[in-house]
PDB file of C-alpha atoms in Angstrom:
ATOM      1  CA  MET A 301     -12.847  52.557   9.793  1.00  0.00           C
ATOM      2  CA  ILE A 302      -9.662  51.583   7.994  1.00  0.00           C
ATOM      3  CA  TYR A 303      -6.623  49.371   8.409  1.00  0.00           C
ATOM      4  CA  ARG A 304      -3.400  51.228   7.666  1.00  0.00           C
ATOM      5  CA  SER A 305       0.311  50.454   7.819  1.00  0.00           C
ATOM      6  CA  PHE A 306       1.288  54.010   8.825  1.00  0.00           C
ATOM      7  CA  PRO A 307      -0.769  56.852  10.347  1.00  0.00           C
ATOM      8  CA  LEU A 308      -2.490  59.124   7.842  1.00  0.00           C
ATOM      9  CA  ASP A 309      -1.980  62.255   9.934  1.00  0.00           C
ATOM     10  CA  VAL A 310       1.671  61.988  10.992  1.00  0.00           C
ATOM     11  CA  PRO A 311       4.291  63.487   8.643  1.00  0.00           C
ATOM     12  CA  ASN A 312       6.385  60.776   6.988  1.00  0.00           C
ATOM     13  CA  VAL A 313       9.092  61.588   4.445  1.00  0.00           C
ATOM     14  CA  ARG A 314       9.791  57.901   3.712  1.00  0.00           C
ATOM     15  CA  ILE A 315       6.457  57.237   2.029  1.00  0.00           C
ATOM     16  CA  ARG A 316       6.773  57.281  -1.784  1.00  0.00           C
ATOM     17  CA  ARG A 317       3.579  55.488  -2.775  1.00  0.00           C
ATOM     18  CA  ALA A 318       0.243  54.360  -1.354  1.00  0.00           C
ATOM     19  CA  LEU A 319      -1.946  51.341  -2.043  1.00  0.00           C
ATOM     20  CA  ILE A 320      -5.653  51.394  -1.246  1.00  0.00           C
ATOM     21  CA  MET A 321      -6.857  47.779  -1.232  1.00  0.00           C
ATOM     22  CA  VAL A 322     -10.641  47.251  -1.358  1.00  0.00           C
ATOM     23  CA  HIS A 323     -12.024  44.021   0.083  1.00  0.00           C
ATOM     24  CA  GLY A 324     -14.544  41.636  -1.462  1.00  0.00           C
ATOM     25  CA  ALA A 325     -18.165  40.792  -0.713  1.00  0.00           C
ATOM     26  CA  LEU A 326     -17.281  39.202   2.641  1.00  0.00           C
ATOM     27  CA  ARG A 327     -16.240  42.672   3.854  1.00  0.00           C
ATOM     28  CA  ASN A 328     -13.038  41.145   5.265  1.00  0.00           C
ATOM     29  CA  ALA A 329     -10.810  44.205   5.229  1.00  0.00           C
ATOM     30  CA  ASP A 330      -8.406  42.514   7.675  1.00  0.00           C
ATOM     31  CA  HIS A 331      -7.748  39.712   5.173  1.00  0.00           C
ATOM     32  CA  TYR A 332      -7.149  42.141   2.311  1.00  0.00           C
ATOM     33  CA  PHE A 333      -4.864  44.233   4.518  1.00  0.00           C
ATOM     34  CA  ARG A 334      -2.785  41.091   5.133  1.00  0.00           C
ATOM     35  CA  THR A 335      -2.781  40.301   1.409  1.00  0.00           C
ATOM     36  CA  ALA A 336      -1.549  43.805   0.590  1.00  0.00           C
ATOM     37  CA  ASN A 337       1.166  43.657   3.240  1.00  0.00           C
ATOM     38  CA  SER A 338       2.257  40.222   2.031  1.00  0.00           C
ATOM     39  CA  ALA A 339       2.549  41.595  -1.491  1.00  0.00           C
ATOM     40  CA  ALA A 340       4.499  44.619  -0.217  1.00  0.00           C
ATOM     41  CA  PHE A 341       6.924  42.292   1.573  1.00  0.00           C
ATOM     42  CA  LEU A 342       7.500  40.319  -1.628  1.00  0.00           C
ATOM     43  CA  ALA A 343       8.006  43.550  -3.578  1.00  0.00           C
ATOM     44  CA  GLY A 344      10.420  44.975  -1.005  1.00  0.00           C
ATOM     45  CA  ALA A 345       8.015  47.885  -0.571  1.00  0.00           C
ATOM     46  CA  LEU A 346       6.988  47.716   3.093  1.00  0.00           C
ATOM     47  CA  ASP A 347       9.110  50.649   4.254  1.00  0.00           C
ATOM     48  CA  ASP A 348       8.068  53.220   1.654  1.00  0.00           C
ATOM     49  CA  THR A 349       4.460  52.236   0.924  1.00  0.00           C
ATOM     50  CA  LEU A 350       1.423  53.305   2.927  1.00  0.00           C
ATOM     51  CA  ILE A 351      -1.189  50.552   2.712  1.00  0.00           C
ATOM     52  CA  VAL A 352      -4.829  51.344   3.455  1.00  0.00           C
ATOM     53  CA  ALA A 353      -7.684  48.820   3.541  1.00  0.00           C
ATOM     54  CA  PRO A 354     -11.051  50.554   4.036  1.00  0.00           C
ATOM     55  CA  SER A 355     -13.782  48.625   5.821  1.00  0.00           C
ATOM     56  CA  PHE A 356     -17.248  48.753   4.269  1.00  0.00           C
ATOM     57  CA  ALA A 357     -18.932  46.978   7.180  1.00  0.00           C
ATOM     58  CA  SER A 358     -22.661  46.353   7.204  1.00  0.00           C
ATOM     59  CA  ALA A 359     -25.209  45.456   9.869  1.00  0.00           C
ATOM     60  CA  GLU A 360     -28.078  45.286   7.377  1.00  0.00           C
ATOM     61  CA  GLY A 361     -30.120  42.224   6.451  1.00  0.00           C
ATOM     62  CA  GLU A 362     -28.049  39.057   6.208  1.00  0.00           C
ATOM     63  CA  CYS A 363     -24.862  41.031   6.898  1.00  0.00           C
ATOM     64  CA  LYS A 364     -24.305  41.106  10.635  1.00  0.00           C
ATOM     65  CA  ASP A 365     -20.929  42.763  11.054  1.00  0.00           C
ATOM     66  CA  LYS A 366     -20.036  44.000  14.518  1.00  0.00           C
ATOM     67  CA  LEU A 367     -19.631  47.757  14.200  1.00  0.00           C
ATOM     68  CA  GLU A 368     -17.441  50.000  16.286  1.00  0.00           C
ATOM     69  CA  PRO A 369     -19.155  52.902  18.088  1.00  0.00           C
ATOM     70  CA  HIS A 370     -20.257  55.509  15.507  1.00  0.00           C
ATOM     71  CA  GLN A 371     -18.950  53.398  12.615  1.00  0.00           C
ATOM     72  CA  VAL A 372     -20.812  53.907   9.341  1.00  0.00           C
ATOM     73  CA  SER A 373     -22.881  50.934   8.189  1.00  0.00           C
ATOM     74  CA  TRP A 374     -23.108  50.358   4.439  1.00  0.00           C
ATOM     75  CA  ARG A 375     -25.867  48.655   2.504  1.00  0.00           C
ATOM     76  CA  CYS A 376     -25.545  44.920   2.002  1.00  0.00           C
ATOM     77  CA  GLU A 377     -28.475  44.727  -0.418  1.00  0.00           C
ATOM     78  CA  GLY A 378     -29.788  46.956  -3.194  1.00  0.00           C
ATOM     79  CA  ASP A 379     -27.707  50.144  -3.432  1.00  0.00           C
ATOM     80  CA  LYS A 380     -24.555  48.432  -2.188  1.00  0.00           C
ATOM     81  CA  TRP A 381     -21.193  49.840  -1.130  1.00  0.00           C
ATOM     82  CA  GLN A 382     -19.416  48.202  -4.100  1.00  0.00           C
ATOM     83  CA  THR A 383     -21.396  50.299  -6.571  1.00  0.00           C
ATOM     84  CA  GLY A 384     -21.050  53.649  -4.800  1.00  0.00           C
ATOM     85  CA  GLY A 385     -24.131  53.167  -2.638  1.00  0.00           C
ATOM     86  CA  ALA A 386     -25.157  55.450   0.195  1.00  0.00           C
ATOM     87  CA  ALA A 387     -24.542  54.812   3.874  1.00  0.00           C
ATOM     88  CA  ILE A 388     -27.473  53.573   5.915  1.00  0.00           C
ATOM     89  CA  GLY A 389     -29.036  56.591   7.579  1.00  0.00           C
ATOM     90  CA  ASP A 390     -27.133  59.148   5.479  1.00  0.00           C
ATOM     91  CA  PRO A 391     -28.141  59.314   1.806  1.00  0.00           C
ATOM     92  CA  GLN A 392     -25.608  62.111   1.219  1.00  0.00           C
ATOM     93  CA  LEU A 393     -22.622  59.904   2.108  1.00  0.00           C
ATOM     94  CA  SER A 394     -21.579  57.331  -0.499  1.00  0.00           C
ATOM     95  CA  SER A 395     -18.869  54.697  -0.456  1.00  0.00           C
ATOM     96  CA  PHE A 396     -17.160  56.702  -3.212  1.00  0.00           C
ATOM     97  CA  ASP A 397     -17.044  59.711  -0.857  1.00  0.00           C
ATOM     98  CA  PHE A 398     -15.247  57.506   1.679  1.00  0.00           C
ATOM     99  CA  VAL A 399     -12.411  56.734  -0.735  1.00  0.00           C
ATOM    100  CA  ASP A 400     -12.360  60.343  -1.992  1.00  0.00           C
ATOM    101  CA  THR A 401     -11.516  61.344   1.578  1.00  0.00           C
ATOM    102  CA  ILE A 402      -8.735  58.750   1.856  1.00  0.00           C
ATOM    103  CA  LEU A 403      -7.213  59.983  -1.405  1.00  0.00           C
ATOM    104  CA  ARG A 404      -7.251  63.591  -0.227  1.00  0.00           C
ATOM    105  CA  LEU A 405      -5.499  62.633   3.005  1.00  0.00           C
ATOM    106  CA  LEU A 406      -2.820  60.699   1.147  1.00  0.00           C
ATOM    107  CA  ALA A 407      -2.234  63.574  -1.285  1.00  0.00           C
ATOM    108  CA  ASP A 408      -1.526  66.070   1.505  1.00  0.00           C
ATOM    109  CA  LYS A 409       2.063  67.206   0.847  1.00  0.00           C
ATOM    110  CA  LYS A 410       2.400  68.515   4.396  1.00  0.00           C
ATOM    111  CA  VAL A 411       2.071  64.933   5.636  1.00  0.00           C
ATOM    112  CA  PHE A 412       3.567  62.924   2.754  1.00  0.00           C
ATOM    113  CA  PRO A 413       5.870  65.288   0.846  1.00  0.00           C
ATOM    114  CA  ASN A 414       7.527  62.504  -1.193  1.00  0.00           C
ATOM    115  CA  LEU A 415       4.432  60.499  -2.126  1.00  0.00           C
ATOM    116  CA  THR A 416       4.124  60.493  -5.923  1.00  0.00           C
ATOM    117  CA  ALA A 417       1.763  57.600  -6.742  1.00  0.00           C
ATOM    118  CA  ILE A 418      -1.469  56.146  -5.385  1.00  0.00           C
ATOM    119  CA  VAL A 419      -2.923  52.842  -6.573  1.00  0.00           C
ATOM    120  CA  VAL A 420      -6.579  51.947  -5.907  1.00  0.00           C
ATOM    121  CA  ALA A 421      -6.998  48.169  -6.235  1.00  0.00           C
ATOM    122  CA  GLY A 422      -9.728  45.661  -5.541  1.00  0.00           C
ATOM    123  CA  HIS A 423     -10.626  42.039  -6.188  1.00  0.00           C
ATOM    124  CA  SER A 424     -14.035  40.474  -6.840  1.00  0.00           C
ATOM    125  CA  ALA A 425     -16.616  42.816  -5.249  1.00  0.00           C
ATOM    126  CA  GLY A 426     -13.663  45.113  -4.569  1.00  0.00           C
ATOM    127  CA  GLY A 427     -12.957  44.984  -8.297  1.00  0.00           C
ATOM    128  CA  GLN A 428     -16.562  46.011  -8.904  1.00  0.00           C
ATOM    129  CA  PHE A 429     -15.997  48.980  -6.626  1.00  0.00           C
ATOM    130  CA  VAL A 430     -12.759  50.022  -8.321  1.00  0.00           C
ATOM    131  CA  THR A 431     -14.027  49.783 -11.923  1.00  0.00           C
ATOM    132  CA  ARG A 432     -16.996  52.029 -11.109  1.00  0.00           C
ATOM    133  CA  TYR A 433     -14.982  54.348  -8.868  1.00  0.00           C
ATOM    134  CA  GLU A 434     -12.382  54.781 -11.613  1.00  0.00           C
ATOM    135  CA  MET A 435     -14.996  55.996 -14.088  1.00  0.00           C
ATOM    136  CA  ALA A 436     -16.948  58.121 -11.610  1.00  0.00           C
ATOM    137  CA  ASN A 437     -14.739  59.731  -8.976  1.00  0.00           C
ATOM    138  CA  ARG A 438     -14.438  63.502  -8.905  1.00  0.00           C
ATOM    139  CA  VAL A 439     -11.007  63.854  -7.282  1.00  0.00           C
ATOM    140  CA  HIS A 440      -8.702  62.131  -9.784  1.00  0.00           C
ATOM    141  CA  ASP A 441      -7.604  65.309 -11.562  1.00  0.00           C
ATOM    142  CA  ASN A 442      -7.366  67.532  -8.480  1.00  0.00           C
ATOM    143  CA  LEU A 443      -4.973  65.722  -6.145  1.00  0.00           C
ATOM    144  CA  GLY A 444      -1.572  66.683  -7.524  1.00  0.00           C
ATOM    145  CA  VAL A 445      -0.549  63.015  -7.225  1.00  0.00           C
ATOM    146  CA  ALA A 446      -0.748  60.351  -9.936  1.00  0.00           C
ATOM    147  CA  VAL A 447      -3.570  57.867  -9.312  1.00  0.00           C
ATOM    148  CA  SER A 448      -3.961  54.533 -11.103  1.00  0.00           C
ATOM    149  CA  TYR A 449      -6.503  51.754 -10.750  1.00  0.00           C
ATOM    150  CA  VAL A 450      -6.237  47.963 -10.635  1.00  0.00           C
ATOM    151  CA  VAL A 451      -9.439  45.992 -11.315  1.00  0.00           C
ATOM    152  CA  ALA A 452      -9.222  42.278 -10.518  1.00  0.00           C
ATOM    153  CA  ASN A 453     -11.881  39.673 -11.362  1.00  0.00           C
ATOM    154  CA  PRO A 454     -15.165  41.548 -10.809  1.00  0.00           C
ATOM    155  CA  SER A 455     -18.465  39.875 -11.646  1.00  0.00           C
ATOM    156  CA  SER A 456     -19.887  42.896 -13.462  1.00  0.00           C
ATOM    157  CA  TYR A 457     -19.167  46.321 -14.937  1.00  0.00           C
ATOM    158  CA  ALA A 458     -21.031  49.557 -15.635  1.00  0.00           C
ATOM    159  CA  TRP A 459     -21.356  48.979 -19.379  1.00  0.00           C
ATOM    160  CA  PRO A 460     -21.036  52.243 -21.337  1.00  0.00           C
ATOM    161  CA  ASP A 461     -23.906  51.632 -23.782  1.00  0.00           C
ATOM    162  CA  SER A 462     -26.896  49.357 -24.250  1.00  0.00           C
ATOM    163  CA  SER A 463     -25.165  46.751 -26.430  1.00  0.00           C
ATOM    164  CA  ARG A 464     -23.694  43.585 -24.951  1.00  0.00           C
ATOM    165  CA  MET A 465     -21.397  40.752 -25.909  1.00  0.00           C
ATOM    166  CA  LEU A 466     -23.008  38.249 -28.268  1.00  0.00           C
ATOM    167  CA  PRO A 467     -22.763  34.496 -27.471  1.00  0.00           C
ATOM    168  CA  VAL A 468     -20.456  33.726 -30.403  1.00  0.00           C
ATOM    169  CA  ASN A 469     -16.708  33.126 -30.865  1.00  0.00           C
ATOM    170  CA  ASP A 470     -14.886  33.871 -27.574  1.00  0.00           C
ATOM    171  CA  GLY A 471     -18.231  34.909 -26.077  1.00  0.00           C
ATOM    172  CA  ALA A 472     -19.896  31.544 -26.674  1.00  0.00           C
ATOM    173  CA  PRO A 473     -20.581  29.846 -23.320  1.00  0.00           C
ATOM    174  CA  GLU A 474     -18.650  26.706 -24.208  1.00  0.00           C
ATOM    175  CA  ASN A 475     -15.631  28.717 -25.365  1.00  0.00           C
ATOM    176  CA  ALA A 476     -15.718  30.985 -22.319  1.00  0.00           C
ATOM    177  CA  ALA A 477     -15.858  27.967 -20.000  1.00  0.00           C
ATOM    178  CA  ALA A 478     -12.760  26.570 -21.712  1.00  0.00           C
ATOM    179  CA  GLY A 479     -11.002  29.936 -21.634  1.00  0.00           C
ATOM    180  CA  TRP A 480      -8.704  28.789 -18.825  1.00  0.00           C
ATOM    181  CA  LYS A 481      -6.636  26.909 -21.378  1.00  0.00           C
ATOM    182  CA  ASP A 482      -5.170  30.166 -22.724  1.00  0.00           C
ATOM    183  CA  GLU A 483      -2.752  32.480 -20.904  1.00  0.00           C
ATOM    184  CA  ALA A 484      -3.275  35.293 -23.414  1.00  0.00           C
ATOM    185  CA  PRO A 485      -6.347  37.571 -23.308  1.00  0.00           C
ATOM    186  CA  HIS A 486      -9.214  36.600 -25.598  1.00  0.00           C
ATOM    187  CA  THR A 487     -10.239  39.309 -28.062  1.00  0.00           C
ATOM    188  CA  ASP A 488     -12.597  37.682 -30.572  1.00  0.00           C
ATOM    189  CA  PHE A 489     -15.849  39.179 -29.309  1.00  0.00           C
ATOM    190  CA  ARG A 490     -18.890  40.497 -31.153  1.00  0.00           C
ATOM    191  CA  TYR A 491     -21.399  43.012 -29.795  1.00  0.00           C
ATOM    192  CA  GLY A 492     -25.009  43.822 -30.548  1.00  0.00           C
ATOM    193  CA  PRO A 493     -28.450  44.610 -29.129  1.00  0.00           C
ATOM    194  CA  PHE A 494     -29.543  42.729 -26.013  1.00  0.00           C
ATOM    195  CA  ASP A 495     -33.036  41.283 -25.615  1.00  0.00           C
ATOM    196  CA  ARG A 496     -34.365  43.436 -22.760  1.00  0.00           C
ATOM    197  CA  SER A 497     -37.183  40.947 -22.076  1.00  0.00           C
ATOM    198  CA  LYS A 498     -34.547  38.613 -20.601  1.00  0.00           C
ATOM    199  CA  ALA A 499     -33.432  41.220 -18.074  1.00  0.00           C
ATOM    200  CA  PRO A 500     -35.513  44.438 -18.086  1.00  0.00           C
ATOM    201  CA  SER A 501     -33.048  46.333 -15.854  1.00  0.00           C
ATOM    202  CA  TYR A 502     -29.860  45.040 -17.500  1.00  0.00           C
ATOM    203  CA  ASP A 503     -28.691  48.543 -18.496  1.00  0.00           C
ATOM    204  CA  ARG A 504     -29.553  50.358 -15.269  1.00  0.00           C
ATOM    205  CA  TRP A 505     -26.809  51.482 -12.926  1.00  0.00           C
ATOM    206  CA  PRO A 506     -24.700  49.720 -11.683  1.00  0.00           C
ATOM    207  CA  PHE A 507     -24.794  47.347 -14.704  1.00  0.00           C
ATOM    208  CA  GLY A 508     -25.148  50.197 -17.198  1.00  0.00           C
ATOM    209  CA  LEU A 509     -25.532  53.963 -17.165  1.00  0.00           C
ATOM    210  CA  GLU A 510     -29.335  54.228 -17.123  1.00  0.00           C
ATOM    211  CA  ASN A 511     -31.431  55.390 -14.172  1.00  0.00           C
ATOM    212  CA  ARG A 512     -28.736  57.275 -12.258  1.00  0.00           C
ATOM    213  CA  THR A 513     -31.295  59.461 -10.528  1.00  0.00           C
ATOM    214  CA  SER A 514     -29.644  59.684  -7.114  1.00  0.00           C
ATOM    215  CA  GLY A 515     -26.291  59.213  -5.432  1.00  0.00           C
ATOM    216  CA  TYR A 516     -22.715  60.095  -6.349  1.00  0.00           C
ATOM    217  CA  THR A 517     -23.106  59.908 -10.150  1.00  0.00           C
ATOM    218  CA  ALA A 518     -26.578  61.468 -10.447  1.00  0.00           C
ATOM    219  CA  LYS A 519     -25.331  64.818 -11.771  1.00  0.00           C
ATOM    220  CA  MET A 520     -22.717  63.342 -14.103  1.00  0.00           C
ATOM    221  CA  SER A 521     -23.490  62.913 -17.799  1.00  0.00           C
ATOM    222  CA  ASP A 522     -22.996  59.625 -19.624  1.00  0.00           C
ATOM    223  CA  ASP A 523     -20.376  61.321 -21.781  1.00  0.00           C
ATOM    224  CA  GLN A 524     -18.395  62.414 -18.731  1.00  0.00           C
ATOM    225  CA  LEU A 525     -18.405  58.909 -17.285  1.00  0.00           C
ATOM    226  CA  LYS A 526     -17.317  57.429 -20.626  1.00  0.00           C
ATOM    227  CA  LYS A 527     -14.526  59.985 -20.988  1.00  0.00           C
ATOM    228  CA  GLN A 528     -13.200  59.233 -17.508  1.00  0.00           C
ATOM    229  CA  LEU A 529     -13.499  55.487 -18.066  1.00  0.00           C
ATOM    230  CA  ALA A 530     -11.428  55.767 -21.238  1.00  0.00           C
ATOM    231  CA  SER A 531      -8.799  58.215 -20.029  1.00  0.00           C
ATOM    232  CA  ARG A 532      -7.787  57.110 -16.546  1.00  0.00           C
ATOM    233  CA  PRO A 533      -4.844  54.688 -16.168  1.00  0.00           C
ATOM    234  CA  THR A 534      -6.260  51.276 -15.358  1.00  0.00           C
ATOM    235  CA  THR A 535      -4.911  47.745 -15.312  1.00  0.00           C
ATOM    236  CA  TYR A 536      -7.332  44.815 -15.494  1.00  0.00           C
ATOM    237  CA  LEU A 537      -6.209  41.561 -13.874  1.00  0.00           C
ATOM    238  CA  PHE A 538      -8.048  38.399 -14.936  1.00  0.00           C
ATOM    239  CA  SER A 539      -7.166  35.079 -13.353  1.00  0.00           C
ATOM    240  CA  GLN A 540      -6.387  32.421 -15.910  1.00  0.00           C
ATOM    241  CA  VAL A 541      -8.747  29.844 -14.412  1.00  0.00           C
ATOM    242  CA  ASP A 542     -11.503  32.155 -13.098  1.00  0.00           C
ATOM    243  CA  THR A 543     -13.997  30.523 -15.438  1.00  0.00           C
ATOM    244  CA  LEU A 544     -16.238  28.711 -12.933  1.00  0.00           C
ATOM    245  CA  PRO A 545     -19.285  30.146 -11.085  1.00  0.00           C
ATOM    246  CA  LEU A 546     -17.519  30.156  -7.712  1.00  0.00           C
ATOM    247  CA  GLY A 547     -16.692  32.679  -4.996  1.00  0.00           C
ATOM    248  CA  GLY A 548     -19.897  34.730  -5.041  1.00  0.00           C
ATOM    249  CA  PHE A 549     -20.244  34.686  -8.829  1.00  0.00           C
ATOM    250  CA  ASP A 550     -23.114  36.957  -9.872  1.00  0.00           C
ATOM    251  CA  ASN A 551     -25.535  34.874 -11.922  1.00  0.00           C
ATOM    252  CA  SER A 552     -28.345  37.426 -11.885  1.00  0.00           C
ATOM    253  CA  PRO A 553     -29.957  38.157 -15.260  1.00  0.00           C
ATOM    254  CA  ASN A 554     -28.339  41.617 -15.331  1.00  0.00           C
ATOM    255  CA  ALA A 555     -24.878  40.160 -14.792  1.00  0.00           C
ATOM    256  CA  MET A 556     -25.379  37.207 -17.121  1.00  0.00           C
ATOM    257  CA  ALA A 557     -26.200  39.733 -19.864  1.00  0.00           C
ATOM    258  CA  GLN A 558     -22.483  40.653 -19.705  1.00  0.00           C
ATOM    259  CA  GLY A 559     -21.238  37.112 -20.363  1.00  0.00           C
ATOM    260  CA  PRO A 560     -21.043  33.569 -19.008  1.00  0.00           C
ATOM    261  CA  THR A 561     -17.852  33.807 -16.893  1.00  0.00           C
ATOM    262  CA  ARG A 562     -15.925  36.464 -14.979  1.00  0.00           C
ATOM    263  CA  ARG A 563     -12.959  36.190 -17.299  1.00  0.00           C
ATOM    264  CA  ALA A 564     -15.051  36.473 -20.473  1.00  0.00           C
ATOM    265  CA  ARG A 565     -17.007  39.431 -19.058  1.00  0.00           C
ATOM    266  CA  GLY A 566     -13.790  41.270 -18.274  1.00  0.00           C
ATOM    267  CA  GLU A 567     -12.092  40.499 -21.578  1.00  0.00           C
ATOM    268  CA  ALA A 568     -15.197  41.524 -23.537  1.00  0.00           C
ATOM    269  CA  PHE A 569     -15.562  44.756 -21.546  1.00  0.00           C
ATOM    270  CA  VAL A 570     -11.941  45.768 -22.081  1.00  0.00           C
ATOM    271  CA  ASN A 571     -12.142  44.902 -25.777  1.00  0.00           C
ATOM    272  CA  PHE A 572     -15.301  46.989 -26.111  1.00  0.00           C
ATOM    273  CA  ILE A 573     -13.943  50.144 -24.455  1.00  0.00           C
ATOM    274  CA  ARG A 574     -10.836  49.877 -26.599  1.00  0.00           C
ATOM    275  CA  GLN A 575     -12.884  49.673 -29.792  1.00  0.00           C
ATOM    276  CA  GLN A 576     -15.659  52.117 -28.945  1.00  0.00           C
ATOM    277  CA  LEU A 577     -14.094  54.613 -26.523  1.00  0.00           C
ATOM    278  CA  GLY A 578     -10.477  54.616 -27.631  1.00  0.00           C
ATOM    279  CA  ALA A 579      -9.358  53.467 -24.193  1.00  0.00           C
ATOM    280  CA  ALA A 580      -5.897  51.973 -23.734  1.00  0.00           C
ATOM    281  CA  PRO A 581      -6.043  49.941 -20.525  1.00  0.00           C
ATOM    282  CA  LYS A 582      -3.476  47.336 -19.629  1.00  0.00           C
ATOM    283  CA  VAL A 583      -4.658  43.731 -19.369  1.00  0.00           C
ATOM    284  CA  MET A 584      -2.909  40.877 -17.620  1.00  0.00           C
ATOM    285  CA  ILE A 585      -3.933  37.241 -17.400  1.00  0.00           C
ATOM    286  CA  VAL A 586      -2.589  36.065 -14.050  1.00  0.00           C
ATOM    287  CA  PRO A 587      -1.292  32.538 -14.710  1.00  0.00           C
ATOM    288  CA  GLU A 588      -2.636  29.561 -12.771  1.00  0.00           C
ATOM    289  CA  CYS A 589      -4.770  31.688 -10.425  1.00  0.00           C
ATOM    290  CA  GLY A 590      -8.475  31.174  -9.830  1.00  0.00           C
ATOM    291  CA  HIS A 591     -10.818  33.508  -7.970  1.00  0.00           C
ATOM    292  CA  ASN A 592      -8.310  34.185  -5.208  1.00  0.00           C
ATOM    293  CA  ASP A 593      -7.016  37.622  -4.186  1.00  0.00           C
ATOM    294  CA  ARG A 594      -3.913  36.282  -2.427  1.00  0.00           C
ATOM    295  CA  CYS A 595      -2.822  34.393  -5.545  1.00  0.00           C
ATOM    296  CA  VAL A 596      -3.454  37.399  -7.804  1.00  0.00           C
ATOM    297  CA  PHE A 597      -1.819  40.171  -5.810  1.00  0.00           C
ATOM    298  CA  THR A 598       1.288  38.212  -4.773  1.00  0.00           C
ATOM    299  CA  THR A 599       2.154  37.059  -8.314  1.00  0.00           C
ATOM    300  CA  ASP A 600       5.547  38.388  -9.427  1.00  0.00           C
ATOM    301  CA  THR A 601       4.252  40.075 -12.585  1.00  0.00           C
ATOM    302  CA  VAL A 602       1.538  41.897 -10.628  1.00  0.00           C
ATOM    303  CA  LEU A 603       3.815  43.394  -7.966  1.00  0.00           C
ATOM    304  CA  PRO A 604       5.126  46.256 -10.182  1.00  0.00           C
ATOM    305  CA  VAL A 605       1.532  47.160 -11.022  1.00  0.00           C
ATOM    306  CA  ILE A 606       0.410  47.685  -7.422  1.00  0.00           C
ATOM    307  CA  PHE A 607       3.796  49.022  -6.262  1.00  0.00           C
ATOM    308  CA  PRO A 608       4.925  51.296  -9.113  1.00  0.00           C
ATOM    309  CA  GLY A 609       8.425  52.711  -9.143  1.00  0.00           C
ATOM    310  CA  PRO A 610       9.141  56.390  -8.527  1.00  0.00           C
TER     311      PRO A 610
END
């Protein structure tokens, strides 16, 4: 199930770009669809942008979403939708496959002959989805349409090797907590071995690249994932004041191994892939925003990122 601003199967020559907006842990695709449309209104992009908000609903465990007849239910625990997890009852269908299908539909020139750009964006748990989908998806190079990715305020990343940020300089807990005082990205991070006794599974997928024995990425090498992570056009959005453990902050040992705050984890991750993988992602600190998708995606400086020009 998806929300969409125009049909995906009716030819439309007006559409020049598409935005796929992935919801957060509350699985509130309707809210994120409204956020995306609000941003499109502010950008003057409503008439020529196709907005899609996929719904990763779940009726598992504590998640009690009301599903439509025959609607796929995604895992709410364990191998979750935001990390490319499999559908309940169908281990061959992953959440990454779902978005692969949306991308293929959008790239169909018989339906959207003038569409030249697709942006895949997500905030919080949606940001977790997008950062892992960016590095893993198998359709990026085969669509004939430019695809870019926007990762906003996730709690964790698939770290490309076993090292982690050390608790010194900008990575020190007290400095990370006070990071909201600066509107420029922090870059003074150090990296080194992590004490596995503190979190034995800290480097297993989806927090690292180990133990990918099943699912969408099982047959992909570490080197392939690293290459795709480094080469695909990605913008990271970090809210200036997203330095508190609010809004579903992941404080599990595996996530805490990546840093004390969302902002510090993101800044350290971007700094690391620049240094070690030669990546050249864009980074923006969104001024005065906390952990709030509406604030982030409707900020003036963000609008050109999610609604690129022709």
